[in-house]
Amino acid sequence: MNIIDIIVKKKNKQELTYEEMKYAIDGYIKGNIKDYQMSALLMAITINDMTKEETINLTKIMIESGDIIDLSSISGIKVDKHSTGGVGDKTTIVLIPLVASCGVNVAKMSGRGLGHTGGTIDKLESIEGYQVNLSKEEFISQISNIGCAVISQTNDVAKADKYLYALRDVTGTTESIPLIASSIMSKKIASGNDAIVIDVKVGNGALMKNIKEAQKLSKLMIEIGKAYNKKVVCVLTNMEQPLGQAIGNGLEIIESINTLKNIGPSDLKELIIVLGTIMVSIGKNIDEEEARKLVLYNLENNNAYSKFEQMIEAQHGNINNIKISDKYISIKSNKEGYINKIDAYKLGEIAKILGAGRFNKEDSINYKVGIVLNKKVGDKVLLNEELMKIYVDSTDINISDVINAFDIKDNVVIKQELIIDIIK
Ligand code: URA
């Protein structure tokens, strides 16, 4: 077998066998296959697609490339959650303690920011002292004791994904649906949970720009789940504007705390109730109506917030010390009207320029900076009324075109639905 024949086969739109893909992936991890050869193969896959069988085989190879976490010592059905990534997406931080407060154990491994989208682990690190790296024993023991833990995805789970993802990020091959499906599902299956609820973000601020692509990705991930006897539910959600009001690490933690205290933004609340209902229904094997009542009860009675406090304390975080800048620039509207669009992608990029994200893998994060929106799509705005606050660390930052992220119309604007589709 040789890598050139494999690249040419995919270039000619032929199906690759398990052995051929294993040869390519294992060879790449070992360094026998070079970056330029794997880049060519990834590009051929991106252009010519993969069959369901090829994608399931690729997922298997990626799972086998690393550790498989054994969660069997934790009682009950374990339900995981994943998001394909968006702007202002702090869902995990609210959802995990909420679901745990309903009596479902949650073992959550999360990632860092990617491109213009933030990452749960970076956000949690804006809480002073919070430990994102626990040993497997500490992870399992914390979940058995308090019902949840959120830690950083270890490098040992689906090792091949680390290598492939870094290369995809710099070769224009991030949007391939089979590559995304195998990347997500290999990590989720190797993480050892019984069921997975996936928030598939759709829109300008997301990886999936339209509903058709998002549905295709969802159906493929459900098929991969079936091959491993794992229940997968995909919830397609709107990412045409940022989720909630805050973008940026420390600011998103404050918004998460407010949401756990039931005083957060309505779109984030709606999303955690929908996702929480599905997770609790699967985890407790009860119908969705009963699960929804339980979710609402625990949210409204401070139990979800108490669970969050327990989790932060168990992971050595100081909830009274969240890094946020005290300097901000107020951006005011230059006209009166109704908010028609808020460019999530642009605001994600601005947050990155402020320091909330990375341009290179090695960059460090500024936890204090970000954006807080005062207006969302559908809201009325007056001339000179504040649209948003930009939290900065130094004021010499160039954010002159930030106002263009808002599109303001003269007539009333109908808000888009947040939940687009649920595929089981
Ligand atoms: N999230 C992942 O984990 N992998 C992808 O390829 C895209 C989003």
Short mmCIF file of C-alpha atoms and ligand atoms in Angstrom, two decimals:
data_model
loop_
_atom_site.label_atom_id
_atom_site.label_comp_id
_atom_site.label_asym_id
_atom_site.label_seq_id
_atom_site.Cartn_x
_atom_site.Cartn_y
_atom_site.Cartn_z
CA MET A 1 0.00 0.00 0.00
CA ASN A 2 1.22 3.54 -0.58
CA ILE A 3 -0.19 6.97 0.21
CA ILE A 4 -0.03 8.32 -3.36
CA ASP A 5 -2.34 5.55 -4.64
CA ILE A 6 -4.75 6.32 -1.79
CA ILE A 7 -4.80 10.06 -2.59
CA VAL A 8 -5.31 9.35 -6.31
CA LYS A 9 -8.11 6.87 -5.55
CA LYS A 10 -10.02 9.53 -3.59
CA LYS A 11 -9.19 12.16 -6.22
CA ASN A 12 -10.90 9.79 -8.72
CA LYS A 13 -14.02 9.68 -6.49
CA GLN A 14 -13.53 6.05 -5.47
CA GLU A 15 -14.44 4.64 -2.06
CA LEU A 16 -11.51 4.00 0.32
CA THR A 17 -11.33 0.79 2.33
CA TYR A 18 -10.87 0.61 6.11
CA GLU A 19 -7.29 -0.65 5.58
CA GLU A 20 -6.40 2.24 3.25
CA MET A 21 -7.71 4.86 5.65
CA LYS A 22 -6.02 3.17 8.61
CA TYR A 23 -2.74 3.14 6.69
CA ALA A 24 -3.08 6.88 5.98
CA ILE A 25 -4.17 7.98 9.48
CA ASP A 26 -1.79 5.78 11.49
CA GLY A 27 1.07 6.69 9.13
CA TYR A 28 0.31 10.39 9.60
CA ILE A 29 0.31 10.15 13.41
CA LYS A 30 3.64 8.30 13.30
CA GLY A 31 5.11 10.94 10.97
CA ASN A 32 5.66 8.52 8.03
CA ILE A 33 3.04 10.36 5.98
CA LYS A 34 3.81 14.03 5.54
CA ASP A 35 1.60 17.09 6.11
CA TYR A 36 1.43 17.80 2.36
CA GLN A 37 0.26 14.25 1.60
CA MET A 38 -2.41 14.26 4.31
CA SER A 39 -3.47 17.78 3.17
CA ALA A 40 -3.97 16.45 -0.36
CA LEU A 41 -6.04 13.53 0.93
CA LEU A 42 -8.17 15.81 3.15
CA MET A 43 -8.78 18.13 0.20
CA ALA A 44 -9.79 15.18 -2.04
CA ILE A 45 -12.23 14.07 0.70
CA THR A 46 -13.58 17.63 1.07
CA ILE A 47 -14.21 17.92 -2.67
CA ASN A 48 -15.42 14.37 -3.42
CA ASP A 49 -17.17 13.52 -0.12
CA MET A 50 -17.28 10.14 1.63
CA THR A 51 -19.89 7.42 1.82
CA LYS A 52 -21.60 6.54 5.10
CA GLU A 53 -19.43 3.38 5.35
CA GLU A 54 -16.21 5.33 4.79
CA THR A 55 -17.23 7.86 7.46
CA ILE A 56 -18.07 5.11 9.98
CA ASN A 57 -14.70 3.45 9.24
CA LEU A 58 -12.83 6.74 9.61
CA THR A 59 -14.57 7.35 12.96
CA LYS A 60 -13.55 3.84 14.12
CA ILE A 61 -9.91 4.48 13.17
CA MET A 62 -9.94 7.81 15.04
CA ILE A 63 -11.52 6.20 18.15
CA GLU A 64 -8.91 3.42 18.07
CA SER A 65 -6.08 5.97 17.78
CA GLY A 66 -6.47 6.94 21.46
CA ASP A 67 -7.88 6.02 24.88
CA ILE A 68 -11.47 4.99 25.46
CA ILE A 69 -12.84 6.29 28.75
CA ASP A 70 -14.66 3.76 30.91
CA LEU A 71 -17.52 5.44 32.77
CA SER A 72 -19.18 2.19 33.86
CA SER A 73 -18.40 2.82 37.54
CA ILE A 74 -20.70 5.88 37.45
CA SER A 75 -24.32 4.93 38.03
CA GLY A 76 -27.16 5.53 35.56
CA ILE A 77 -27.42 6.40 31.89
CA LYS A 78 -24.68 8.93 31.05
CA VAL A 79 -25.68 11.60 28.53
CA ASP A 80 -23.10 13.81 26.84
CA LYS A 81 -23.63 17.14 25.07
CA HIS A 82 -21.74 18.71 22.20
CA SER A 83 -21.99 21.94 20.24
CA THR A 84 -20.59 22.44 16.76
CA GLY A 85 -19.53 25.90 17.96
CA GLY A 86 -20.93 29.39 17.81
CA VAL A 87 -20.49 32.95 19.05
CA GLY A 88 -21.51 33.59 22.68
CA ASP A 89 -22.22 29.87 23.12
CA LYS A 90 -21.98 29.32 26.86
CA THR A 91 -24.65 26.58 26.85
CA THR A 92 -22.50 23.82 28.41
CA ILE A 93 -21.64 25.96 31.45
CA VAL A 94 -25.34 26.34 32.29
CA LEU A 95 -26.64 23.02 31.02
CA ILE A 96 -24.30 20.58 32.79
CA PRO A 97 -25.11 21.68 36.38
CA LEU A 98 -28.79 22.02 35.43
CA VAL A 99 -28.99 18.43 34.16
CA ALA A 100 -26.97 17.17 37.15
CA SER A 101 -29.36 18.98 39.52
CA CYS A 102 -32.15 16.88 37.95
CA GLY A 103 -30.33 13.69 39.05
CA VAL A 104 -28.53 12.74 35.81
CA ASN A 105 -24.76 12.24 36.09
CA VAL A 106 -22.83 14.20 33.46
CA ALA A 107 -19.20 13.54 32.50
CA LYS A 108 -18.28 16.39 30.19
CA MET A 109 -15.06 16.88 28.29
CA SER A 110 -14.88 20.19 26.44
CA GLY A 111 -12.59 22.02 24.06
CA ARG A 112 -10.97 25.39 23.67
CA GLY A 113 -11.88 28.17 21.23
CA LEU A 114 -11.62 27.50 17.53
CA GLY A 115 -11.55 30.16 14.79
CA HIS A 116 -14.10 32.86 15.58
CA THR A 117 -15.94 30.67 18.11
CA GLY A 118 -15.15 30.49 21.82
CA GLY A 119 -14.50 27.33 23.84
CA THR A 120 -15.98 26.19 27.16
CA ILE A 121 -12.58 25.46 28.70
CA ASP A 122 -11.23 28.96 28.01
CA LYS A 123 -14.41 30.41 29.51
CA LEU A 124 -14.17 28.31 32.69
CA GLU A 125 -10.52 29.32 33.09
CA SER A 126 -11.64 32.92 33.58
CA ILE A 127 -12.79 31.75 37.04
CA GLU A 128 -9.71 32.10 39.24
CA GLY A 129 -8.21 28.73 40.18
CA TYR A 130 -10.62 26.50 38.19
CA GLN A 131 -8.80 23.26 37.32
CA VAL A 132 -9.62 22.02 33.83
CA ASN A 133 -7.25 19.04 34.03
CA LEU A 134 -8.34 16.25 36.37
CA SER A 135 -6.95 12.72 36.35
CA LYS A 136 -9.39 10.03 35.16
CA GLU A 137 -9.80 8.92 38.79
CA GLU A 138 -10.53 12.47 40.01
CA PHE A 139 -12.98 13.01 37.12
CA ILE A 140 -14.95 9.86 37.89
CA SER A 141 -14.86 10.40 41.65
CA GLN A 142 -16.18 14.00 41.31
CA ILE A 143 -19.08 12.82 39.12
CA SER A 144 -19.93 10.03 41.57
CA ASN A 145 -19.84 12.55 44.46
CA ILE A 146 -21.61 15.61 43.06
CA GLY A 147 -23.06 14.48 39.71
CA CYS A 148 -20.97 16.47 37.23
CA ALA A 149 -17.56 17.67 36.09
CA VAL A 150 -16.42 19.73 33.11
CA ILE A 151 -12.80 19.15 32.16
CA SER A 152 -10.54 19.69 29.18
CA GLN A 153 -10.61 17.00 26.51
CA THR A 154 -7.45 14.97 27.15
CA ASN A 155 -4.94 14.60 24.34
CA ASP A 156 -5.28 10.85 24.66
CA VAL A 157 -8.91 10.68 23.50
CA ALA A 158 -9.26 10.29 19.69
CA LYS A 159 -5.63 11.26 19.23
CA ALA A 160 -5.91 11.28 15.42
CA ASP A 161 -8.46 14.10 15.64
CA LYS A 162 -5.90 16.43 17.24
CA TYR A 163 -3.55 15.91 14.31
CA LEU A 164 -6.20 16.08 11.60
CA TYR A 165 -8.04 19.04 13.12
CA ALA A 166 -4.90 21.19 13.32
CA LEU A 167 -4.19 20.43 9.65
CA ARG A 168 -7.80 20.98 8.51
CA ASP A 169 -7.80 24.37 10.25
CA VAL A 170 -4.99 25.61 7.98
CA THR A 171 -5.82 23.83 4.70
CA GLY A 172 -9.37 25.02 3.99
CA THR A 173 -10.86 21.60 4.80
CA THR A 174 -12.85 22.38 7.96
CA GLU A 175 -16.26 22.39 6.26
CA SER A 176 -16.26 18.79 4.99
CA ILE A 177 -19.33 17.09 6.50
CA PRO A 178 -17.83 13.56 6.84
CA LEU A 179 -14.67 15.04 8.39
CA ILE A 180 -16.71 17.06 10.89
CA ALA A 181 -18.96 14.07 11.69
CA SER A 182 -16.01 11.72 12.30
CA SER A 183 -14.15 14.38 14.32
CA ILE A 184 -17.10 15.00 16.65
CA MET A 185 -18.30 11.42 16.94
CA SER A 186 -14.85 9.88 17.53
CA LYS A 187 -14.34 12.16 20.55
CA LYS A 188 -17.85 11.62 21.85
CA ILE A 189 -17.83 7.82 21.49
CA ALA A 190 -14.34 7.52 23.03
CA SER A 191 -15.53 9.64 25.96
CA GLY A 192 -17.64 6.69 27.11
CA ASN A 193 -21.15 8.16 27.45
CA ASP A 194 -24.30 6.20 26.57
CA ALA A 195 -26.12 8.93 24.64
CA ILE A 196 -25.15 12.22 23.00
CA VAL A 197 -27.22 15.37 22.44
CA ILE A 198 -25.65 17.59 19.78
CA ASP A 199 -26.41 21.28 19.33
CA VAL A 200 -25.83 21.81 15.61
CA LYS A 201 -25.47 25.56 15.11
CA VAL A 202 -26.71 26.94 11.79
CA GLY A 203 -26.07 30.37 10.28
CA ASN A 204 -23.52 33.06 9.65
CA GLY A 205 -21.81 32.60 13.05
CA ALA A 206 -21.56 28.81 12.68
CA LEU A 207 -19.62 26.18 10.74
CA MET A 208 -22.84 25.02 9.05
CA LYS A 209 -24.11 27.98 7.06
CA ASN A 210 -27.47 26.51 5.98
CA ILE A 211 -30.16 24.11 7.22
CA LYS A 212 -29.61 21.51 4.46
CA GLU A 213 -25.95 21.07 5.40
CA ALA A 214 -26.82 20.92 9.09
CA GLN A 215 -29.46 18.23 8.45
CA LYS A 216 -26.99 16.19 6.41
CA LEU A 217 -24.38 16.40 9.17
CA SER A 218 -26.98 15.48 11.81
CA LYS A 219 -28.21 12.40 9.93
CA LEU A 220 -24.64 11.20 9.42
CA MET A 221 -23.79 11.60 13.13
CA ILE A 222 -26.96 9.69 14.07
CA GLU A 223 -25.88 6.84 11.70
CA ILE A 224 -22.41 6.74 13.29
CA GLY A 225 -24.06 6.63 16.73
CA LYS A 226 -26.21 3.67 15.61
CA ALA A 227 -23.08 1.74 14.57
CA TYR A 228 -21.90 2.08 18.20
CA ASN A 229 -25.28 1.55 19.83
CA LYS A 230 -25.31 5.14 21.12
CA LYS A 231 -28.44 7.24 20.96
CA VAL A 232 -27.76 10.56 19.23
CA VAL A 233 -30.20 13.49 19.15
CA CYS A 234 -29.36 16.57 17.06
CA VAL A 235 -30.94 19.94 17.83
CA LEU A 236 -30.46 22.46 15.02
CA THR A 237 -30.27 25.98 16.46
CA ASN A 238 -30.04 29.43 14.94
CA MET A 239 -26.62 31.13 14.92
CA GLU A 240 -27.53 34.10 12.72
CA GLN A 241 -26.91 36.27 15.79
CA PRO A 242 -24.81 35.57 18.93
CA LEU A 243 -26.42 33.47 21.66
CA GLY A 244 -27.38 35.57 24.67
CA GLN A 245 -25.79 38.98 25.12
CA ALA A 246 -22.20 38.28 26.22
CA ILE A 247 -19.24 37.31 24.02
CA GLY A 248 -15.88 36.78 25.71
CA ASN A 249 -14.72 34.49 28.45
CA GLY A 250 -15.29 36.19 31.84
CA LEU A 251 -18.36 38.02 30.53
CA GLU A 252 -19.91 34.73 29.41
CA ILE A 253 -19.35 33.22 32.85
CA ILE A 254 -21.27 36.12 34.44
CA GLU A 255 -24.11 35.58 31.94
CA SER A 256 -24.07 31.83 32.68
CA ILE A 257 -24.38 32.53 36.41
CA ASN A 258 -27.29 34.90 35.76
CA THR A 259 -28.98 32.23 33.63
CA LEU A 260 -28.48 29.63 36.38
CA LYS A 261 -30.12 32.14 38.75
CA ASN A 262 -32.97 32.36 36.21
CA ILE A 263 -32.25 36.01 35.32
CA GLY A 264 -30.37 35.37 32.07
CA PRO A 265 -31.29 36.21 28.46
CA SER A 266 -34.39 34.52 27.07
CA ASP A 267 -32.74 32.78 24.07
CA LEU A 268 -30.12 31.07 26.25
CA LYS A 269 -32.83 30.04 28.71
CA GLU A 270 -34.95 28.60 25.89
CA LEU A 271 -31.98 26.59 24.58
CA ILE A 272 -30.96 25.11 27.93
CA ILE A 273 -34.56 24.09 28.62
CA VAL A 274 -34.85 22.31 25.25
CA LEU A 275 -31.46 20.56 25.51
CA GLY A 276 -31.90 19.87 29.23
CA THR A 277 -35.31 18.29 28.65
CA ILE A 278 -33.90 15.88 26.06
CA MET A 279 -30.88 14.99 28.24
CA VAL A 280 -32.97 14.43 31.39
CA SER A 281 -35.57 12.43 29.47
CA ILE A 282 -32.88 10.06 28.13
CA GLY A 283 -30.86 10.00 31.37
CA LYS A 284 -33.83 9.20 33.62
CA ASN A 285 -35.78 7.27 30.99
CA ILE A 286 -38.87 9.43 31.48
CA ASP A 287 -41.10 11.20 28.97
CA GLU A 288 -40.18 14.69 27.80
CA GLU A 289 -43.11 16.38 29.53
CA GLU A 290 -42.01 15.07 32.92
CA ALA A 291 -38.36 15.88 32.13
CA ARG A 292 -39.25 19.47 31.21
CA LYS A 293 -41.10 19.97 34.52
CA LEU A 294 -38.04 18.71 36.40
CA VAL A 295 -35.72 21.01 34.43
CA LEU A 296 -37.91 24.07 35.08
CA TYR A 297 -38.27 23.21 38.76
CA ASN A 298 -34.52 22.93 39.32
CA LEU A 299 -33.81 26.09 37.35
CA GLU A 300 -36.43 28.11 39.18
CA ASN A 301 -35.52 26.83 42.65
CA ASN A 302 -31.80 27.65 42.56
CA ASN A 303 -30.83 23.94 42.54
CA ALA A 304 -29.02 24.29 39.20
CA TYR A 305 -27.02 27.26 40.53
CA SER A 306 -26.13 25.38 43.74
CA LYS A 307 -24.89 22.48 41.62
CA PHE A 308 -22.74 24.91 39.61
CA GLU A 309 -21.25 26.29 42.85
CA GLN A 310 -20.46 22.74 44.01
CA MET A 311 -18.79 21.94 40.70
CA ILE A 312 -16.66 25.11 40.68
CA GLU A 313 -15.60 24.50 44.29
CA ALA A 314 -14.77 20.84 43.61
CA GLN A 315 -12.52 21.98 40.75
CA HIS A 316 -10.86 24.63 42.99
CA GLY A 317 -12.40 27.67 41.33
CA ASN A 318 -13.18 30.90 43.18
CA ILE A 319 -16.60 31.99 41.97
CA ASN A 320 -16.09 35.42 43.54
CA ASN A 321 -13.14 36.13 41.31
CA ILE A 322 -14.07 36.19 37.63
CA LYS A 323 -11.78 38.11 35.32
CA ILE A 324 -13.58 41.06 33.68
CA SER A 325 -12.23 44.41 32.50
CA ASP A 326 -13.59 47.57 34.13
CA LYS A 327 -12.92 49.58 30.94
CA TYR A 328 -15.49 49.63 28.21
CA ILE A 329 -16.44 51.58 25.11
CA SER A 330 -20.12 52.22 24.53
CA ILE A 331 -21.25 51.81 20.90
CA LYS A 332 -24.33 53.86 20.08
CA SER A 333 -26.77 53.59 17.21
CA ASN A 334 -26.42 56.11 14.38
CA LYS A 335 -30.10 55.73 13.44
CA GLU A 336 -33.53 54.86 14.79
CA GLY A 337 -35.22 51.63 13.72
CA TYR A 338 -35.39 47.88 14.36
CA ILE A 339 -32.46 45.48 14.59
CA ASN A 340 -32.64 43.31 11.46
CA LYS A 341 -29.34 41.41 11.69
CA ILE A 342 -26.38 41.11 14.03
CA ASP A 343 -23.33 39.66 12.28
CA ALA A 344 -22.26 36.91 14.69
CA TYR A 345 -19.17 36.05 12.65
CA LYS A 346 -17.96 39.66 12.68
CA LEU A 347 -18.52 40.04 16.43
CA GLY A 348 -16.69 36.74 17.04
CA GLU A 349 -13.76 38.08 15.02
CA ILE A 350 -13.81 41.40 16.93
CA ALA A 351 -13.80 39.54 20.25
CA LYS A 352 -10.78 37.62 18.97
CA ILE A 353 -8.99 40.86 18.04
CA LEU A 354 -9.71 42.19 21.55
CA GLY A 355 -7.88 39.12 22.90
CA ALA A 356 -10.80 36.80 23.77
CA GLY A 357 -9.60 34.19 21.20
CA ARG A 358 -6.43 33.00 19.53
CA PHE A 359 -4.88 33.65 16.12
CA ASN A 360 -2.22 30.99 16.69
CA LYS A 361 -2.32 27.85 18.81
CA GLU A 362 0.30 29.33 21.16
CA ASP A 363 -1.52 32.66 21.81
CA SER A 364 -2.67 33.31 25.36
CA ILE A 365 -6.22 34.45 26.08
CA ASN A 366 -7.27 37.73 27.67
CA TYR A 367 -10.16 36.55 29.83
CA LYS A 368 -11.30 40.07 30.73
CA VAL A 369 -12.32 41.41 27.32
CA GLY A 370 -15.36 40.97 25.09
CA ILE A 371 -18.71 42.38 24.06
CA VAL A 372 -22.08 42.73 25.76
CA LEU A 373 -25.01 43.33 23.42
CA ASN A 374 -27.69 45.68 24.58
CA LYS A 375 -29.93 44.94 21.59
CA LYS A 376 -30.86 41.73 19.78
CA VAL A 377 -32.64 41.01 16.49
CA GLY A 378 -36.21 42.37 16.54
CA ASP A 379 -35.52 45.03 19.21
CA LYS A 380 -36.36 48.68 18.61
CA VAL A 381 -33.46 51.13 18.87
CA LEU A 382 -33.45 54.92 19.15
CA LEU A 383 -30.87 57.30 17.69
CA ASN A 384 -27.84 57.38 20.06
CA GLU A 385 -29.15 54.50 22.15
CA GLU A 386 -26.46 52.00 23.22
CA LEU A 387 -26.16 48.94 20.95
CA MET A 388 -23.36 47.27 22.87
CA LYS A 389 -20.44 47.69 25.26
CA ILE A 390 -16.97 46.63 24.15
CA TYR A 391 -14.90 45.57 27.16
CA VAL A 392 -11.25 46.36 26.45
CA ASP A 393 -7.97 46.00 28.28
CA SER A 394 -6.25 48.86 26.48
CA THR A 395 -8.13 51.61 24.65
CA ASP A 396 -5.82 51.82 21.61
CA ILE A 397 -7.66 48.99 19.88
CA ASN A 398 -9.10 49.62 16.40
CA ILE A 399 -12.78 48.69 16.42
CA SER A 400 -14.00 51.48 14.15
CA ASP A 401 -16.18 49.31 11.90
CA VAL A 402 -17.82 47.43 14.78
CA ILE A 403 -21.08 49.30 14.26
CA ASN A 404 -21.40 47.61 10.82
CA ALA A 405 -22.13 44.35 12.63
CA PHE A 406 -25.63 45.77 13.18
CA ASP A 407 -28.13 46.06 10.34
CA ILE A 408 -30.96 48.40 11.31
CA LYS A 409 -34.21 48.64 9.30
CA ASP A 410 -37.01 51.20 9.43
CA ASN A 411 -39.78 48.61 9.72
CA VAL A 412 -40.63 46.08 12.43
CA VAL A 413 -38.50 42.91 12.12
CA ILE A 414 -39.85 39.42 12.85
CA LYS A 415 -37.45 37.41 15.02
CA GLN A 416 -36.27 34.03 13.70
CA GLU A 417 -37.01 30.92 15.74
CA LEU A 418 -34.06 29.72 17.84
CA ILE A 419 -34.86 26.01 17.53
CA ILE A 420 -34.89 25.09 13.83
CA ASP A 421 -35.26 21.30 13.92
CA ILE A 422 -34.80 18.28 16.19
CA ILE A 423 -33.55 15.11 14.47
CA LYS A 424 -33.54 11.79 16.37
N1 URA B 1 -16.23 20.36 16.15
C1 URA B 1 -15.38 19.31 16.16
O1 URA B 1 -15.10 18.73 17.19
N2 URA B 1 -14.84 18.93 14.99
C2 URA B 1 -15.10 19.53 13.83
O2 URA B 1 -14.59 19.12 12.83
C3 URA B 1 -15.98 20.63 13.85
C4 URA B 1 -16.54 21.02 15.03
#
